[in-house]
Coordinates of N, CA and C in Angstrom, one line a residue:
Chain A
X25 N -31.1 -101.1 88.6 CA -31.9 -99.9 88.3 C -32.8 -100.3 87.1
X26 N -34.0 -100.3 87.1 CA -34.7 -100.6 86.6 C -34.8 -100.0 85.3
X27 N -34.9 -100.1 84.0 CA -34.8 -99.4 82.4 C -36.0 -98.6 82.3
X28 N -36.2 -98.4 81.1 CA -37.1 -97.1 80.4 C -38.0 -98.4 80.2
X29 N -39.4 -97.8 80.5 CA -40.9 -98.6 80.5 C -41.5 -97.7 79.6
X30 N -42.2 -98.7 78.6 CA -43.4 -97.9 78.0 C -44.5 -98.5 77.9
X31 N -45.5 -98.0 77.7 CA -47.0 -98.3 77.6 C -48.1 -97.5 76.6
X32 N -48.7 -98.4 76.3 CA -48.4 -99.7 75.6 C -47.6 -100.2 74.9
X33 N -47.2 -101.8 74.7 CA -46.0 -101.7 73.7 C -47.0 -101.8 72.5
X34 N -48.3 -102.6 72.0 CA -49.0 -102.7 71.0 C -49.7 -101.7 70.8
X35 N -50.6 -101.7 69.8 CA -52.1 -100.3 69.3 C -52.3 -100.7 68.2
X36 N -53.5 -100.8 68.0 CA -54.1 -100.7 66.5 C -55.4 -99.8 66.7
X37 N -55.0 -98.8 65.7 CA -56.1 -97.4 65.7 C -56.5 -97.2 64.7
X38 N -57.6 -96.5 63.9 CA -58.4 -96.4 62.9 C -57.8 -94.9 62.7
X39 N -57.9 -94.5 61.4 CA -57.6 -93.1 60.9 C -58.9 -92.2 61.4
X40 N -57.8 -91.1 62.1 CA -59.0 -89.9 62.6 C -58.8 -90.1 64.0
X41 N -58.8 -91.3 64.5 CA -58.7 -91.7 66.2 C -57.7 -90.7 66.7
X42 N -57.4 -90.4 68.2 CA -56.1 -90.0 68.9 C -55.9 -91.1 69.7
X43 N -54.5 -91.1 69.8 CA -54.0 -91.8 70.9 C -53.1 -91.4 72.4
X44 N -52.8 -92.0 72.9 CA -51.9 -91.2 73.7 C -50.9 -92.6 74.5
X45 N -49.1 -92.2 73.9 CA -48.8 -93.0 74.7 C -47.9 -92.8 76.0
X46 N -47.3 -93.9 76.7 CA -47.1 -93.7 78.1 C -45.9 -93.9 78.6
X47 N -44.4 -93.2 78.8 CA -43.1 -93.3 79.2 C -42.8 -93.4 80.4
X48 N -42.1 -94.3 80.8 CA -41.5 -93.9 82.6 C -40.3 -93.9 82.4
X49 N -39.4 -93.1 82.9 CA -38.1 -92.8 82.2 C -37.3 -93.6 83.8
X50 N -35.9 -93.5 83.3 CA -35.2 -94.3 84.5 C -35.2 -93.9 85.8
X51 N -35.4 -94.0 87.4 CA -35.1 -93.5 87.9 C -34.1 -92.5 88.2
X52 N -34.3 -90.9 88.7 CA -32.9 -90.1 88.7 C -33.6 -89.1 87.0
X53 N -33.8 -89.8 86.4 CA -33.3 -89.1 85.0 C -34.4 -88.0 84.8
X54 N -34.3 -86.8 84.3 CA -35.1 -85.8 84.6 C -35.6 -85.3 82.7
X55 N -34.8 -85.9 82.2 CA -35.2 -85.5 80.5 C -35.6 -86.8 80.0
X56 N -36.7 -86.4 79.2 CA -37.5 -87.6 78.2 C -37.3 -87.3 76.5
X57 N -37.1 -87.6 75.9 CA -37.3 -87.4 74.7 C -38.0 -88.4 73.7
X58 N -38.6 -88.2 72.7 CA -39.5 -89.0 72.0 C -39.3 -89.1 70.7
X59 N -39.1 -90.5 70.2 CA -38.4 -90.6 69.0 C -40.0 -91.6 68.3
X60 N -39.5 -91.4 66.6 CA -40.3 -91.6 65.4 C -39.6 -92.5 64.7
X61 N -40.1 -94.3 64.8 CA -39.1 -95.0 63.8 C -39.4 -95.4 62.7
X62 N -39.6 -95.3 61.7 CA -40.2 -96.2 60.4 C -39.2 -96.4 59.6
X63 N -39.2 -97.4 58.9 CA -38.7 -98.2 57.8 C -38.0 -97.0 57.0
X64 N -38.7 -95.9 56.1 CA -38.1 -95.0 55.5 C -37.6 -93.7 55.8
X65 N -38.0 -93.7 57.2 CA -37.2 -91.9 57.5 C -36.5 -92.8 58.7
X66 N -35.8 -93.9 59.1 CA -35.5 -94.2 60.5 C -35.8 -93.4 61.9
X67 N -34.9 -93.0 62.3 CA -34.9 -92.5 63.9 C -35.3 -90.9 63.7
X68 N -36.6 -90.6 63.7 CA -36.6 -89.3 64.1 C -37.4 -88.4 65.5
X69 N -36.5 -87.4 65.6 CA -36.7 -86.9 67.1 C -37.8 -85.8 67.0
X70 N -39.0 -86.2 67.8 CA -39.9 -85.4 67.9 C -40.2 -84.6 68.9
X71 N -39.7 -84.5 70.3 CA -39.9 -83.6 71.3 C -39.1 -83.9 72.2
X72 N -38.8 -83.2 73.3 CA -38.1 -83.3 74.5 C -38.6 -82.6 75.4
X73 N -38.7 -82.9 76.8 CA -39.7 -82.5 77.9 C -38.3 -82.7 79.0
X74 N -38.5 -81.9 79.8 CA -37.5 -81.9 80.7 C -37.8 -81.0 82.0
X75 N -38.2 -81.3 83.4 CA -38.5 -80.4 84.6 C -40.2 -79.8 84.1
X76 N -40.7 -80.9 83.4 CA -42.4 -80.8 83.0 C -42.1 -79.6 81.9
X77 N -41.3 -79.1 81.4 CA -41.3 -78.2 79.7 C -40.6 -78.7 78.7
X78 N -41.2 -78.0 77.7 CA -40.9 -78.9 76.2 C -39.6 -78.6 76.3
X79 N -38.6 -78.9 75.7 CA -37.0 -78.2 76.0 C -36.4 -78.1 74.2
X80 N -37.1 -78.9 73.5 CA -37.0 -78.9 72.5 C -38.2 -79.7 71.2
X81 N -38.2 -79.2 70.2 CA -38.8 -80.0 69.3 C -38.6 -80.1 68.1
X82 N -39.2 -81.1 67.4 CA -38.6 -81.6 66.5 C -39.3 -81.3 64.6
X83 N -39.1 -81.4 63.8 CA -40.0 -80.9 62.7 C -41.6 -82.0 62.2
X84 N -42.6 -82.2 62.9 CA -42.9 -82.7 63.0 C -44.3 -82.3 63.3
X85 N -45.9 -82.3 62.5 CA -47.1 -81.5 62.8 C -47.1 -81.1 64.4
X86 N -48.1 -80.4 64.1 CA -49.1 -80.1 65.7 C -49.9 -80.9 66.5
X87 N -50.2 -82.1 65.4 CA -51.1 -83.3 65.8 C -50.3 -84.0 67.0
X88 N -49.1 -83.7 66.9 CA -47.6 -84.6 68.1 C -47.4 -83.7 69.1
X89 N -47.9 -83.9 70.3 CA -47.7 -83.3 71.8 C -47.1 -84.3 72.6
X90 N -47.1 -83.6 72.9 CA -46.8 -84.6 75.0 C -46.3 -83.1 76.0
X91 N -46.2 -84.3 77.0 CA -46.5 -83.5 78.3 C -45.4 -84.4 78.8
X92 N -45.1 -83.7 80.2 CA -44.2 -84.5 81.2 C -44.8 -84.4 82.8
X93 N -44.6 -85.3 83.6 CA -45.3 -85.4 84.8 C -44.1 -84.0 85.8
X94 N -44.5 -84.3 87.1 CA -43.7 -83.8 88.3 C -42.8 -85.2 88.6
X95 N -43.6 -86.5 88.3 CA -42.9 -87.9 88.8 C -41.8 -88.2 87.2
X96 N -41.4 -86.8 86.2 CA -40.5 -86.9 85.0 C -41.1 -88.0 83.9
X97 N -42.3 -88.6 84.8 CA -43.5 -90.0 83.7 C -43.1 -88.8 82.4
X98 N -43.7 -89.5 80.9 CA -44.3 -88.7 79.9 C -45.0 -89.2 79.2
X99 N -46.0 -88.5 78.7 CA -46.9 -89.1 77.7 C -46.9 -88.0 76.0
X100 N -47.3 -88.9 75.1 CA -47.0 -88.5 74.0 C -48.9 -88.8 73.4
X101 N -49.2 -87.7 72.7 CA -50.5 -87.7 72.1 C -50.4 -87.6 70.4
X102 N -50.9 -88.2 69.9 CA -51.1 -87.9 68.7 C -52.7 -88.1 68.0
X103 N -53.3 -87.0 67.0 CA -54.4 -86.6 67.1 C -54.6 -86.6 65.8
X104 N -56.1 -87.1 65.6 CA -56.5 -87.3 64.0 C -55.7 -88.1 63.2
X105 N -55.1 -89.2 63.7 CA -54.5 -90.0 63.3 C -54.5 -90.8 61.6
X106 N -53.1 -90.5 60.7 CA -53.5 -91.2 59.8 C -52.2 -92.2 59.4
X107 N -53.0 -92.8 58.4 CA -52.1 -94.1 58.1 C -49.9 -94.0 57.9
X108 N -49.8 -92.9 57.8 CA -48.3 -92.3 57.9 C -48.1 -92.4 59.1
X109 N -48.7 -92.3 60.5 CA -48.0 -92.3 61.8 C -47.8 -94.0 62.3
X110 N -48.4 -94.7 61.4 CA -48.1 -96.0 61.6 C -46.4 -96.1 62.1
X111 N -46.0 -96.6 63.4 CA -44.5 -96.5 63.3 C -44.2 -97.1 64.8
X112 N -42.6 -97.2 64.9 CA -42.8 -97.8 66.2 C -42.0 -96.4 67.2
X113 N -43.6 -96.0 68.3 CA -42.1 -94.4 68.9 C -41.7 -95.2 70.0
X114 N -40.7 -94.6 70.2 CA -39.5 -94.9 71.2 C -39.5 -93.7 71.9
X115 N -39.5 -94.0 73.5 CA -38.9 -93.3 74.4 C -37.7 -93.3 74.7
X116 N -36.8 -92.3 75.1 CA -35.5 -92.0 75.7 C -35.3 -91.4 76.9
X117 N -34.5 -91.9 78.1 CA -34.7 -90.8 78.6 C -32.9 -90.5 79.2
X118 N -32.6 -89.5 80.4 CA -31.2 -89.3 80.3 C -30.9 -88.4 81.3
X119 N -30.1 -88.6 82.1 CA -29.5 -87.6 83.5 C -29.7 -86.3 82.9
X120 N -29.2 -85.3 81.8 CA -28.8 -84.4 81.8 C -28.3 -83.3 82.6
X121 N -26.8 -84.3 82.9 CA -27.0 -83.3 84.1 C -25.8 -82.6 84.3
X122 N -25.5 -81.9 82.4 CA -24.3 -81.0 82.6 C -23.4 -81.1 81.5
X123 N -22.7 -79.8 81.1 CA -22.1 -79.7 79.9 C -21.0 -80.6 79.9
X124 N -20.7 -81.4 79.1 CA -19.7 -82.7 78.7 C -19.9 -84.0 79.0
X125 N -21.3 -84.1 79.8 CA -21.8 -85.3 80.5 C -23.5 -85.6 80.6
X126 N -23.8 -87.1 81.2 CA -25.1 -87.0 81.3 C -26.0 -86.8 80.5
X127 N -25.8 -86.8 79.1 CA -26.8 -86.7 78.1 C -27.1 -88.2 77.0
X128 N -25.9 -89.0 77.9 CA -26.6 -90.4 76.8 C -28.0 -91.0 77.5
X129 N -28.5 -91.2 76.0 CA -29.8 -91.8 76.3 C -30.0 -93.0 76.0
X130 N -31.1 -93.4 76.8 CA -31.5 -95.2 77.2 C -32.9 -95.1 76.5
X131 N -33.0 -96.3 76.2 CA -34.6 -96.5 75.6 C -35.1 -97.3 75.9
X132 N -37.0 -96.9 75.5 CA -37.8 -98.4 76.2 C -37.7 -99.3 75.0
X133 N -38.3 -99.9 74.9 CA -38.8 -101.1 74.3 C -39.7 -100.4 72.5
X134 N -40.5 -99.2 72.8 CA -41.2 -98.6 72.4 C -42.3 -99.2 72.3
X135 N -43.4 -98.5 71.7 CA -44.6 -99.1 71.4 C -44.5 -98.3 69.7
X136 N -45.9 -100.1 69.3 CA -46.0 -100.1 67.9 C -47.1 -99.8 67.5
X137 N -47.0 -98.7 66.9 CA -48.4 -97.8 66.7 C -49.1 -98.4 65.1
X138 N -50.1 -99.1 64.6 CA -50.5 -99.4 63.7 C -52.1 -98.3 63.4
X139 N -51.8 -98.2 62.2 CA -53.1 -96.7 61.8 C -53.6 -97.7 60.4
X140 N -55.1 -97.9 60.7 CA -55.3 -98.9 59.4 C -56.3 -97.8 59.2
Chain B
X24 N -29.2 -83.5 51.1 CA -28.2 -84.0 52.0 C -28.3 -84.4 53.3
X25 N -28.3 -86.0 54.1 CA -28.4 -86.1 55.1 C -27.5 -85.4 56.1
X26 N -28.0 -84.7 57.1 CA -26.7 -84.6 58.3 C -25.6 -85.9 58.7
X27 N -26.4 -87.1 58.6 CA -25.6 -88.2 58.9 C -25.7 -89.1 58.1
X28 N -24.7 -89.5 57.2 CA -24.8 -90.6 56.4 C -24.1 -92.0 57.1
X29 N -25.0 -92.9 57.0 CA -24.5 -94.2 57.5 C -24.8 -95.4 56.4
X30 N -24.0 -96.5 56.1 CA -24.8 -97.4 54.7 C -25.1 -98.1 55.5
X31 N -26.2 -98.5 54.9 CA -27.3 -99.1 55.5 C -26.9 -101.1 55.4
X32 N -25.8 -101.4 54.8 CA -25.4 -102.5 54.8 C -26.4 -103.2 53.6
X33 N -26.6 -104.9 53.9 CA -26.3 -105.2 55.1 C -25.0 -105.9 54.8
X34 N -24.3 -106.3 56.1 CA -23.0 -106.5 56.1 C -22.6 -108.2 56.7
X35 N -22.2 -108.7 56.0 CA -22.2 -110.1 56.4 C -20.8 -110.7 56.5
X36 N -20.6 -110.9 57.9 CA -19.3 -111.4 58.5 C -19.0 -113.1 58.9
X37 N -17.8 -113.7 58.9 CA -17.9 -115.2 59.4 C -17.9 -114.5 61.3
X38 N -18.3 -115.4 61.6 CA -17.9 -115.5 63.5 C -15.9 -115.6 63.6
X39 N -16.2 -114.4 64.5 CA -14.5 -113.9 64.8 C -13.7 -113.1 64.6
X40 N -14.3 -112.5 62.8 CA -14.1 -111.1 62.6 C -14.0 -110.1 62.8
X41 N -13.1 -108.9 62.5 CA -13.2 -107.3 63.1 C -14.3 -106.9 62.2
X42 N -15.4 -106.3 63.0 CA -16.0 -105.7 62.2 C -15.9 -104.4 62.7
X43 N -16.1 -103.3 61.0 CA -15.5 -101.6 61.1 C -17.3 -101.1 60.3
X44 N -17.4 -100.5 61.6 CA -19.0 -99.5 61.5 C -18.8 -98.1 61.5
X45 N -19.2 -97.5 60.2 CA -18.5 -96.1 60.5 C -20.1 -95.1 60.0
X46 N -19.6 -93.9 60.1 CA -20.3 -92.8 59.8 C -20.0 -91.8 59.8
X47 N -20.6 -90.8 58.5 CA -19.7 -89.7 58.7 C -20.8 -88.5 58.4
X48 N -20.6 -87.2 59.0 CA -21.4 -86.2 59.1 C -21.0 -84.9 58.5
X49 N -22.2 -84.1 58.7 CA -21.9 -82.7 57.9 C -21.9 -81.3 58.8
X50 N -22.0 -81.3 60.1 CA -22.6 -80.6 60.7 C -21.2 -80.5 61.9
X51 N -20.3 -79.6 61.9 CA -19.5 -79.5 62.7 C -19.3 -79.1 64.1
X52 N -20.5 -79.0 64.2 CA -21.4 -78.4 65.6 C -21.4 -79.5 66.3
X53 N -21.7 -80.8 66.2 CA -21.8 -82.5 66.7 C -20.8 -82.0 67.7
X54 N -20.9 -82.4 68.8 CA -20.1 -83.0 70.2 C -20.3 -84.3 70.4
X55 N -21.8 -84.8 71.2 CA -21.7 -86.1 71.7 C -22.3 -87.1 70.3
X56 N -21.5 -88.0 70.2 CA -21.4 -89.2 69.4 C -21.9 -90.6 70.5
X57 N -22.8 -91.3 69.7 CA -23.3 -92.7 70.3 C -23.6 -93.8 69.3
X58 N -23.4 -95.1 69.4 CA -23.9 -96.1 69.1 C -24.7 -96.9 69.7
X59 N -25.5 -97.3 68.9 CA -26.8 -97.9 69.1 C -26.4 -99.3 68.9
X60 N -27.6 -100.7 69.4 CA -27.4 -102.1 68.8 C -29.0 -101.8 69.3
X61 N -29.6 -102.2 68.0 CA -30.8 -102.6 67.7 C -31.5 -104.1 67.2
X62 N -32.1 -105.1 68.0 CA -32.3 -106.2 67.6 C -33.9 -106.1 67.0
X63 N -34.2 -107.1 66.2 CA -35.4 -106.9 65.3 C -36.6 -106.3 66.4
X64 N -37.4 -105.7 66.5 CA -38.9 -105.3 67.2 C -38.3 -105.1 68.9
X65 N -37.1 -104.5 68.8 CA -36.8 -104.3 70.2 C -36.2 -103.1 70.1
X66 N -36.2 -102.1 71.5 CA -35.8 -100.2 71.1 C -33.9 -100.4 71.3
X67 N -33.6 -99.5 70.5 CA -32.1 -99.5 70.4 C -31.7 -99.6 72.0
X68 N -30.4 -100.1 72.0 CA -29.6 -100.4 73.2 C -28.2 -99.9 73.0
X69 N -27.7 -98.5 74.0 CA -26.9 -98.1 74.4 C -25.8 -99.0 74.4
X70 N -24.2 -98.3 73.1 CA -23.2 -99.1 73.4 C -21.7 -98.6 73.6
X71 N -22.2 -97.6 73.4 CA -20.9 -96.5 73.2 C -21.4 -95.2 72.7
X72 N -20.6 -94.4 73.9 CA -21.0 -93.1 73.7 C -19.6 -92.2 74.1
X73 N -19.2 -91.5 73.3 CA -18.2 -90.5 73.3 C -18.6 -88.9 73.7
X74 N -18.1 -88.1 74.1 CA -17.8 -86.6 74.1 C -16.5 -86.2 73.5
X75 N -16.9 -85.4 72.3 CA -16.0 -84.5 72.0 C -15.2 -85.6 71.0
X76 N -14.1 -85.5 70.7 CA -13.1 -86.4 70.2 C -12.5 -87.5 70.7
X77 N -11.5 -88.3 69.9 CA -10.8 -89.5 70.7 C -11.7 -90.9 70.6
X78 N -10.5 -91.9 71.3 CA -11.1 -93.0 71.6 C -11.5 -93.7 72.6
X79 N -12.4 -94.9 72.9 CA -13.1 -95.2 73.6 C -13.0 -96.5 73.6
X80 N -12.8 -97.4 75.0 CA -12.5 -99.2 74.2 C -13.8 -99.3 75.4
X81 N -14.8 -100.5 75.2 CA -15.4 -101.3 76.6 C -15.3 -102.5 75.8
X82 N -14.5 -103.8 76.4 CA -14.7 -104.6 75.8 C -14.2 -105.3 74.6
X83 N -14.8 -106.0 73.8 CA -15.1 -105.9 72.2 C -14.6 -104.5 71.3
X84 N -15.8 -103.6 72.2 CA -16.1 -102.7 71.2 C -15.0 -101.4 71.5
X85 N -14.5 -100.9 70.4 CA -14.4 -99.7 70.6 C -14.6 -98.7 69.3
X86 N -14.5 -96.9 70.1 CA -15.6 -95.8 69.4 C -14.2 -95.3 69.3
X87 N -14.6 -94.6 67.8 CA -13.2 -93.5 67.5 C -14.2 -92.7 66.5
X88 N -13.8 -91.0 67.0 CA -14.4 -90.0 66.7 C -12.8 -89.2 66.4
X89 N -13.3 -88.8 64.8 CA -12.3 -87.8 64.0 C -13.3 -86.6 63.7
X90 N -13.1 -85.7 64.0 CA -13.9 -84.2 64.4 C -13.4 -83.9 63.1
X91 N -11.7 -83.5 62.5 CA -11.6 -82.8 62.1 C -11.8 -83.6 60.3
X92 N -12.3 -85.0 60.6 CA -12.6 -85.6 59.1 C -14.5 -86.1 58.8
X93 N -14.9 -85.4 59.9 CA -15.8 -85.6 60.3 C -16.8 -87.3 60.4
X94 N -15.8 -87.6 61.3 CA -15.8 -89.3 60.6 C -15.9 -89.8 62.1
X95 N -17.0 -91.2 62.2 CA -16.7 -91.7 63.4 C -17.4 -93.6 63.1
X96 N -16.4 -94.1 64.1 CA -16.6 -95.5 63.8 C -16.6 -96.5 65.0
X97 N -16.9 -97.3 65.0 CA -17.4 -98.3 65.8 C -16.5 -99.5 65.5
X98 N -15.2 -100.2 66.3 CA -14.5 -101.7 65.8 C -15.6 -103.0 66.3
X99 N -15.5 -103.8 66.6 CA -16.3 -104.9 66.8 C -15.0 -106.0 66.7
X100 N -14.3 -106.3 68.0 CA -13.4 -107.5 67.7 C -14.3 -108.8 68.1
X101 N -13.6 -109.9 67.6 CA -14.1 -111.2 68.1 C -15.6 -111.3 67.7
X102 N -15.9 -111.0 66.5 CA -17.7 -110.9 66.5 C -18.5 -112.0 66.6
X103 N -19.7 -111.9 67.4 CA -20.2 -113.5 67.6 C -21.9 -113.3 66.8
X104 N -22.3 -114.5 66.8 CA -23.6 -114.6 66.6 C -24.5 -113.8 66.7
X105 N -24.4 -113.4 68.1 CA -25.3 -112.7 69.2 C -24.7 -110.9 68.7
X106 N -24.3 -110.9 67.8 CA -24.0 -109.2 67.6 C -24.8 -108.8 66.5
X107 N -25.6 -109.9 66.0 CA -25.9 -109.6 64.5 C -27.6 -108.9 64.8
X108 N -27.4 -107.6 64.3 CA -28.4 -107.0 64.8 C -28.2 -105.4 63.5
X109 N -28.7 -104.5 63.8 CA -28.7 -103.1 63.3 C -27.8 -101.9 64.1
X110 N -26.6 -101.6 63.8 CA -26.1 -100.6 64.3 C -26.4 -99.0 64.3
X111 N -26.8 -98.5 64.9 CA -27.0 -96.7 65.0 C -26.1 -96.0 65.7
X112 N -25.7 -95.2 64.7 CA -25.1 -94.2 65.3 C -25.5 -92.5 65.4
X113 N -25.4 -91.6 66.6 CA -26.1 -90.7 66.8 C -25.5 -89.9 67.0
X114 N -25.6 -88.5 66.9 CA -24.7 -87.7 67.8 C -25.7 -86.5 68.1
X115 N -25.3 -85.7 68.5 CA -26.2 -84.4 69.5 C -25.1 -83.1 69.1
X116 N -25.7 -82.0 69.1 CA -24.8 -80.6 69.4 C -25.6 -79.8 70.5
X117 N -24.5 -79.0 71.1 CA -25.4 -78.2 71.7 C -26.0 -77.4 71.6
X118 N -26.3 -77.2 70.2 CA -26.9 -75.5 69.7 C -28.0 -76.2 69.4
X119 N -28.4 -77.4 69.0 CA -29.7 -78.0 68.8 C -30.2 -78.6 69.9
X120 N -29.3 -78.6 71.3 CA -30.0 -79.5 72.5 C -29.4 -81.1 72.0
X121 N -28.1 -81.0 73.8 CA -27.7 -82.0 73.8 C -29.0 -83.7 73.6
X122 N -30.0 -83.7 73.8 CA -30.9 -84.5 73.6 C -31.5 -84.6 72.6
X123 N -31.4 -84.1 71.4 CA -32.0 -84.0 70.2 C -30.8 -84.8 69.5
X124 N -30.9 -86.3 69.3 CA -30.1 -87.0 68.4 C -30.3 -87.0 66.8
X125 N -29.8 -87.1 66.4 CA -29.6 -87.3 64.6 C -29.3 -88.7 64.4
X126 N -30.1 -89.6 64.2 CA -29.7 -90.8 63.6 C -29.0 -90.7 62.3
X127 N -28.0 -92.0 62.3 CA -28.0 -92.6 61.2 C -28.8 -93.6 60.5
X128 N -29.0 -93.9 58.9 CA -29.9 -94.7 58.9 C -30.0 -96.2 59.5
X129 N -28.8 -96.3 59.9 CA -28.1 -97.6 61.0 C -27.9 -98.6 59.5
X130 N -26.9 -99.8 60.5 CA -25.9 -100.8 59.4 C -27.1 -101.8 59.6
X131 N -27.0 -103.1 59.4 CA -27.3 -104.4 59.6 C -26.1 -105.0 59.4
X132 N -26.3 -105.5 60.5 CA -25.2 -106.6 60.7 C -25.6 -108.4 60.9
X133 N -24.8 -109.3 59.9 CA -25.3 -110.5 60.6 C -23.6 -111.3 60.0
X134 N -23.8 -112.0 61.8 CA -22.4 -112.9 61.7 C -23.3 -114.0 61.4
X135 N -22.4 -114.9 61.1 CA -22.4 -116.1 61.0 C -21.6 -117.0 61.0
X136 N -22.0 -118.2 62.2 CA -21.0 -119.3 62.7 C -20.3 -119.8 61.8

């Protein structure tokens, strides 16, 4: 079974730019989630999309959206970009498919977002 | 106060060692518990993951979750080369959405032959 894909894994964007990045979660798995990694706040969780709605989110501006497909794809946007979102996000994604089970999550590769 | 405190290491072992990865939390709410292995510029890799309490062996590795000390740890027998990387550990509740993990700031680990 093929793993969590993302796109792009690189980026280099200017402050003020948006970008938008690109998840394909595992086959079968219907929840995406979107993680924030940097050097001094580590792993933090920015949103969750699940059956194409947000299911949860994370503390984290307005400038951070995403969306989820019908095909469970997701894409993550971030807008007016400045030199703090420099970071590498990670996608997750996960069966969820029931209380005591099916909620561990797998990750891509991520992509590394650079804001000069 | 973090929800999840983990030291950040780094932790330096000979090859063959037990190594003991722990973490301990504040939030009694936690059910699902996981460990992460993260290699330099690559996304964390699934290594163990518990529900609820108890222990867990695959392998090498095994997971032990104490609910009521709020404490949970990762053994590492036989450690080799190829383990030396950054450990995370996560857990989820369901009142925040089993999918919404809490990192720890993760260990570093490096064996050496």
């Amino acid at each position: 079974k093929a793993g969590v894909t993302q796109t792009p894994r690189y980026l280099i964007k200017t402050r003020g730019q948006q970008v938008t990045l690109s998840c394909s979660p595992i086959s079968g798995h219907r929840s995406v989630s979107w993680y924030q990694q940097t050097p001094g706040q580590g792993l933090q969780f920015l949103f969750e999309y699940f059956s194409e709605t947000q299911r949860n989110k994370g503390n984290f501006p307005g400038r951070f959206s995403g969306r989820q497909f019908s095909n469970s794809r997701s894409e993550m946007n971030v807008s007016t970009l400045e030199l703090g979102d420099s970071a590498l996000y990670l996608c997750a994604s996960s069966a969820s498919s029931g209380t005591g089970g099916g909620y561990e999550q797998y990750f891509g590769p991520g992509t590394r977002l650079t804001v000069t | 106060q973090k929800e999840v405190e983990q030291d950040p290491g780094p932790l330096s072992v000979p090859e063959g060692a037990i190594v003991s990865l722990n973490c301990t939390y504040s939030n009694s709410a936690f059910q699902y518990f996981m460990w992460y292995r993260q290699y330099s510029r690559k996304g964390p890799e699934l290594l163990m993951y518990t529900y609820s309490s108890g222990n867990k062996e695959d392998g090498r590795f095994t997971a032990q979750v104490d609910k009521s000390s709020k404490y949970i740890s990762l053994f590492i027998r036989d450690s080799q080369p190829s383990d030396s990387a950054t450990y995370l550990c996560a857990m989820s509740a369901r009142s925040g959405g089993y999918n919404k993990l809490i990192f720890g700031a993760g260990t570093r680990l490096a064996v050496h032959p």
